[in-house]
């Protein structure tokens, strides 16, 4: 399990203590927190927990990549992500992991909108999440209903096929990862998960929505352009393809 963490001294111990006993290893990636997050993690007495520290803040996407890489080195078969802010219900974990373990999905993604408690989501988050999900579906053609949910499970086989070094490092990484999965024709499955909003504080701002939307459109443009290049006849050079048509 990968746990990205930035400034989570208040909630991360509670989150870590709720991880089910059947999880083999937990990789907490501290993204250069300036509070006591690393000390709190070290204080949780659990031999499964491994702390990875970034010297500089690189973003949640980069933290997840660091965790993925360490898990792959240690031969993990399924890479689960749970955030350090305790917004993910561990009771949903078996249903999230099952399709990846069973081989019916390469990547299982939580969908808070399909859960019975969907109305617990703050209104602004719900609207932004649905809008970004609509853009992501249009750009990737994947059947995802909650593109921004970070509660996920990825098979190690699929992870090795992805260019993780190119994953967008900050907010927007879920959309970028979905685009990568689509490019590799990997199977993505939505799994209902409970939205958890209690005493945690969100760091998502309105400008994040705009920047993520721009990232989705950029990814879509790049994938379309790559597809166009692949469809060129083998004898046609890139230079020829870029030349304007000759005048009659």
Short mmCIF file of C-alpha atoms in Angstrom, two decimals:
data_model
loop_
_atom_site.label_atom_id
_atom_site.label_comp_id
_atom_site.label_asym_id
_atom_site.label_seq_id
_atom_site.Cartn_x
_atom_site.Cartn_y
_atom_site.Cartn_z
CA UNK A 1 0.00 0.00 0.00
CA UNK A 2 1.21 3.50 -0.91
CA UNK A 3 0.27 6.41 1.36
CA UNK A 4 1.18 9.87 0.01
CA UNK A 5 1.43 12.34 2.88
CA UNK A 6 2.00 16.08 3.12
CA UNK A 7 1.42 17.96 6.36
CA UNK A 8 -0.74 15.18 7.83
CA UNK A 9 0.51 15.16 11.44
CA UNK A 10 -3.05 15.34 12.80
CA UNK A 11 -4.66 12.49 10.87
CA UNK A 12 -2.07 10.09 9.54
CA UNK A 13 -1.64 8.01 12.70
CA UNK A 14 -5.39 7.39 12.81
CA UNK A 15 -5.35 6.45 9.15
CA UNK A 16 -2.41 4.04 9.49
CA UNK A 17 -3.93 2.25 12.48
CA UNK A 18 -7.04 1.49 10.39
CA UNK A 19 -5.18 -0.36 7.63
CA UNK A 20 -6.35 -4.01 7.55
CA UNK A 21 -4.01 -6.67 8.89
CA UNK A 22 -3.96 -8.53 5.56
CA UNK A 23 -2.08 -5.69 3.82
CA UNK A 24 1.53 -6.87 3.49
CA UNK A 25 3.44 -3.57 3.40
CA UNK A 26 2.74 0.14 3.74
CA UNK A 27 4.95 2.74 2.02
CA UNK A 28 4.33 6.18 3.49
CA UNK A 29 5.83 8.84 1.23
CA UNK A 30 6.35 12.09 3.12
CA UNK A 31 6.48 14.86 0.51
CA UNK A 32 8.77 17.22 2.44
CA UNK A 33 6.28 18.06 5.20
CA UNK A 34 7.38 20.87 7.48
CA UNK A 35 5.22 19.68 10.37
CA UNK A 36 5.78 16.52 12.44
CA UNK A 37 4.31 14.08 9.90
CA UNK A 38 7.51 11.93 9.69
CA UNK A 39 7.80 11.71 13.48
CA UNK A 40 4.14 10.73 13.81
CA UNK A 41 4.59 7.99 11.19
CA UNK A 42 7.65 6.63 12.99
CA UNK A 43 5.64 6.60 16.21
CA UNK A 44 3.06 4.16 14.81
CA UNK A 45 4.23 0.74 15.95
CA UNK A 46 3.67 -1.35 12.83
CA UNK A 47 6.47 -3.35 11.21
CA UNK A 48 4.76 -3.11 7.83
CA UNK A 49 5.28 0.65 7.62
CA UNK A 50 8.22 1.96 5.59
CA UNK A 51 8.82 5.72 5.50
CA UNK A 52 10.09 7.30 2.28
CA UNK A 53 11.02 10.99 2.50
CA UNK A 54 11.26 13.56 -0.27
CA UNK A 55 13.80 16.30 0.43
CA UNK A 56 11.73 18.83 -1.52
CA UNK A 57 8.01 19.02 -2.14
CA UNK A 58 7.35 17.31 -5.47
CA UNK A 59 3.59 16.83 -5.41
CA UNK A 60 1.16 14.03 -4.65
CA UNK A 61 1.62 12.36 -8.05
CA UNK A 62 5.38 12.22 -7.55
CA UNK A 63 4.89 10.82 -4.04
CA UNK A 64 2.73 8.02 -5.41
CA UNK A 65 5.32 7.19 -8.07
CA UNK A 66 7.99 6.93 -5.36
CA UNK A 67 5.77 4.52 -3.47
CA UNK A 68 4.96 2.50 -6.59
CA UNK A 69 8.62 2.11 -7.44
CA UNK A 70 9.58 0.90 -3.98
CA UNK A 71 6.65 -1.52 -3.90
CA UNK A 72 7.69 -2.94 -7.29
CA UNK A 73 11.28 -3.37 -6.09
CA UNK A 74 9.93 -5.41 -3.20
CA UNK A 75 7.80 -7.54 -5.55
CA UNK A 76 4.34 -6.29 -4.63
CA UNK A 77 1.60 -7.73 -6.86
CA UNK A 78 -1.13 -5.12 -6.27
CA UNK A 79 -0.37 -1.46 -5.59
CA UNK A 80 -3.07 0.25 -3.54
CA UNK A 81 -3.17 3.99 -2.84
CA UNK A 82 -4.81 5.39 0.30
CA UNK A 83 -4.27 9.05 1.18
CA UNK A 84 -2.85 10.07 4.53
CA UNK A 85 -5.80 12.39 5.27
CA UNK A 86 -8.08 9.54 6.44
CA UNK A 87 -10.70 10.23 3.77
CA UNK A 88 -10.83 6.62 2.57
CA UNK A 89 -12.77 3.87 4.32
CA UNK A 90 -10.64 0.71 4.78
CA UNK A 91 -13.84 -1.35 4.69
CA UNK A 92 -13.98 -0.62 0.95
CA UNK A 93 -10.51 -2.05 0.35
CA UNK A 94 -11.47 -5.70 -0.31
CA UNK A 95 -13.94 -4.73 -3.05
CA UNK A 96 -11.37 -2.39 -4.60
CA UNK A 97 -8.60 -4.98 -4.70
CA UNK A 98 -10.73 -7.98 -5.77
CA UNK A 99 -11.04 -7.20 -9.51
CA UNK A 100 -7.30 -6.58 -9.81
CA UNK A 101 -6.42 -9.78 -7.95
CA UNK A 102 -9.01 -11.69 -10.00
CA UNK A 103 -7.68 -10.34 -13.29
CA UNK A 104 -10.88 -8.63 -14.43
CA UNK A 105 -9.23 -5.19 -14.19
CA UNK A 106 -5.74 -3.74 -14.41
CA UNK A 107 -6.73 -0.66 -12.43
CA UNK A 108 -9.65 -0.38 -10.02
CA UNK A 109 -10.71 3.12 -9.12
CA UNK A 110 -13.00 4.29 -6.34
CA UNK A 111 -16.24 5.99 -7.36
CA UNK A 112 -17.82 8.04 -4.58
CA UNK A 113 -20.77 9.05 -6.74
CA UNK A 114 -22.01 5.47 -6.95
CA UNK A 115 -22.03 4.93 -3.18
CA UNK A 116 -25.21 5.18 -1.11
CA UNK A 117 -23.62 8.04 0.86
CA UNK A 118 -22.74 10.09 -2.23
CA UNK A 119 -24.66 13.07 -0.86
CA UNK A 120 -22.12 13.36 1.96
CA UNK A 121 -19.70 14.97 -0.50
CA UNK A 122 -19.50 18.76 -0.24
CA UNK A 123 -21.48 20.37 -3.05
CA UNK A 124 -18.52 22.19 -4.63
CA UNK A 125 -16.40 19.04 -4.66
CA UNK A 126 -19.20 17.04 -6.18
CA UNK A 127 -19.75 19.52 -9.01
CA UNK A 128 -16.03 19.86 -9.75
CA UNK A 129 -15.53 16.09 -9.60
CA UNK A 130 -18.39 15.39 -12.00
CA UNK A 131 -17.16 18.03 -14.45
CA UNK A 132 -13.59 16.72 -14.46
CA UNK A 133 -14.87 13.16 -14.78
CA UNK A 134 -16.87 14.17 -17.85
CA UNK A 135 -13.78 15.72 -19.43
CA UNK A 136 -11.68 12.68 -18.56
CA UNK A 137 -14.19 10.26 -20.09
CA UNK A 138 -14.27 12.31 -23.27
CA UNK A 139 -10.48 12.48 -23.47
CA UNK A 140 -9.68 8.86 -22.57
CA UNK A 141 -12.88 7.01 -23.57
CA UNK A 142 -12.62 5.14 -20.30
CA UNK A 143 -15.83 4.43 -18.31
CA UNK A 144 -14.78 6.38 -15.21
CA UNK A 145 -17.38 8.14 -13.11
CA UNK A 146 -15.13 9.71 -10.47
CA UNK A 147 -11.80 10.55 -12.04
CA UNK A 148 -10.53 12.52 -9.01
CA UNK A 149 -10.91 9.76 -6.42
CA UNK A 150 -7.45 8.72 -5.25
CA UNK A 151 -8.53 5.41 -3.73
CA UNK A 152 -7.11 2.97 -6.29
CA UNK A 153 -5.58 -0.45 -6.92
CA UNK A 154 -3.13 -1.09 -9.77
CA UNK A 155 -1.66 -4.42 -10.82
CA UNK A 156 2.13 -4.64 -10.79
CA UNK A 157 2.04 -5.97 -14.35
CA UNK A 158 0.18 -2.87 -15.52
CA UNK A 159 2.43 -0.54 -13.52
CA UNK A 160 5.50 -1.90 -15.33
CA UNK A 161 3.94 -0.99 -18.67
CA UNK A 162 3.35 2.64 -17.74
CA UNK A 163 5.87 5.49 -18.23
CA UNK A 164 5.57 6.50 -14.59
CA UNK A 165 8.52 8.87 -14.89
CA UNK A 166 6.27 11.07 -17.04
CA UNK A 167 3.28 11.10 -14.69
CA UNK A 168 2.06 14.60 -13.82
CA UNK A 169 3.52 15.17 -10.32
CA UNK A 170 0.82 17.31 -8.69
CA UNK A 171 -2.97 17.69 -8.60
CA UNK A 172 -4.24 16.19 -11.84
CA UNK A 173 -2.13 13.04 -11.61
CA UNK A 174 -5.27 10.78 -11.55
CA UNK A 175 -6.35 12.13 -14.94
CA UNK A 176 -2.85 11.78 -16.36
CA UNK A 177 -2.60 8.20 -15.08
CA UNK A 178 -5.96 7.34 -16.65
CA UNK A 179 -4.70 8.72 -19.97
CA UNK A 180 -1.62 6.51 -19.71
CA UNK A 181 -3.78 3.47 -18.97
CA UNK A 182 -5.97 4.25 -21.98
CA UNK A 183 -2.93 4.57 -24.24
CA UNK A 184 -1.82 1.10 -23.15
CA UNK A 185 -5.34 -0.34 -23.64
CA UNK A 186 -5.43 -1.44 -20.00
CA UNK A 187 -8.76 -2.22 -18.37
CA UNK A 188 -10.10 0.27 -15.81
CA UNK A 189 -13.00 -0.51 -13.48
CA UNK A 190 -15.05 1.72 -11.17
CA UNK A 191 -15.79 0.43 -7.65
CA UNK A 192 -18.21 2.27 -5.31
CA UNK A 193 -16.45 3.64 -2.21
CA UNK A 194 -17.78 5.66 0.69
CA UNK A 195 -17.02 9.39 0.64
CA UNK A 196 -15.50 10.39 3.98
CA UNK A 197 -15.65 14.03 5.05
CA UNK A 198 -15.34 14.77 8.74
CA UNK A 199 -12.73 16.95 10.46
CA UNK A 200 -10.10 16.97 7.70
CA UNK A 201 -9.24 20.09 5.69
CA UNK A 202 -9.21 20.03 1.89
CA UNK A 203 -6.26 21.60 0.03
CA UNK A 204 -8.07 21.61 -3.31
CA UNK A 205 -8.78 25.10 -4.63
CA UNK A 206 -10.80 26.46 -7.55
CA UNK A 207 -7.69 27.08 -9.61
CA UNK A 208 -6.81 23.39 -9.31
CA UNK A 209 -9.96 22.55 -11.27
CA UNK A 210 -8.92 24.89 -14.09
CA UNK A 211 -5.36 23.56 -14.20
CA UNK A 212 -6.55 19.93 -14.17
CA UNK A 213 -8.98 20.69 -16.99
CA UNK A 214 -6.10 22.16 -19.01
CA UNK A 215 -3.99 19.08 -18.28
CA UNK A 216 -6.77 16.77 -19.52
CA UNK A 217 -7.11 18.73 -22.76
CA UNK A 218 -3.33 18.74 -23.26
CA UNK A 219 -3.17 14.99 -22.75
CA UNK A 220 -6.04 14.51 -25.20
CA UNK A 221 -4.29 16.62 -27.83
CA UNK A 222 -1.04 14.68 -27.41
CA UNK A 223 -2.75 11.29 -27.66
CA UNK A 224 -4.64 12.35 -30.79
CA UNK A 225 -1.47 13.61 -32.38
CA UNK A 226 0.38 10.38 -31.52
CA UNK A 227 -2.46 8.34 -33.00
CA UNK A 228 -2.30 10.41 -36.19
CA UNK A 229 1.43 9.73 -36.54
CA UNK A 230 0.86 6.00 -36.08
CA UNK A 231 -1.67 6.02 -38.90
CA UNK A 232 0.73 7.56 -41.43
CA UNK A 233 1.87 5.20 -44.22
CA UNK A 234 5.23 3.64 -43.48
CA UNK A 235 6.83 5.24 -46.56
CA UNK A 236 5.71 8.76 -45.63
CA UNK A 237 8.27 10.72 -43.65
CA UNK A 238 7.44 13.14 -40.85
CA UNK A 239 8.82 15.97 -42.95
CA UNK A 240 6.50 15.07 -45.83
CA UNK A 241 3.54 14.89 -43.47
CA UNK A 242 4.26 18.40 -42.21
CA UNK A 243 4.54 19.97 -45.68
CA UNK A 244 1.53 21.98 -46.89
CA UNK A 245 -0.31 20.61 -49.93
CA UNK A 246 1.16 21.64 -53.26
CA UNK A 247 -0.67 24.19 -55.34
CA UNK A 248 -2.33 22.71 -58.43
#
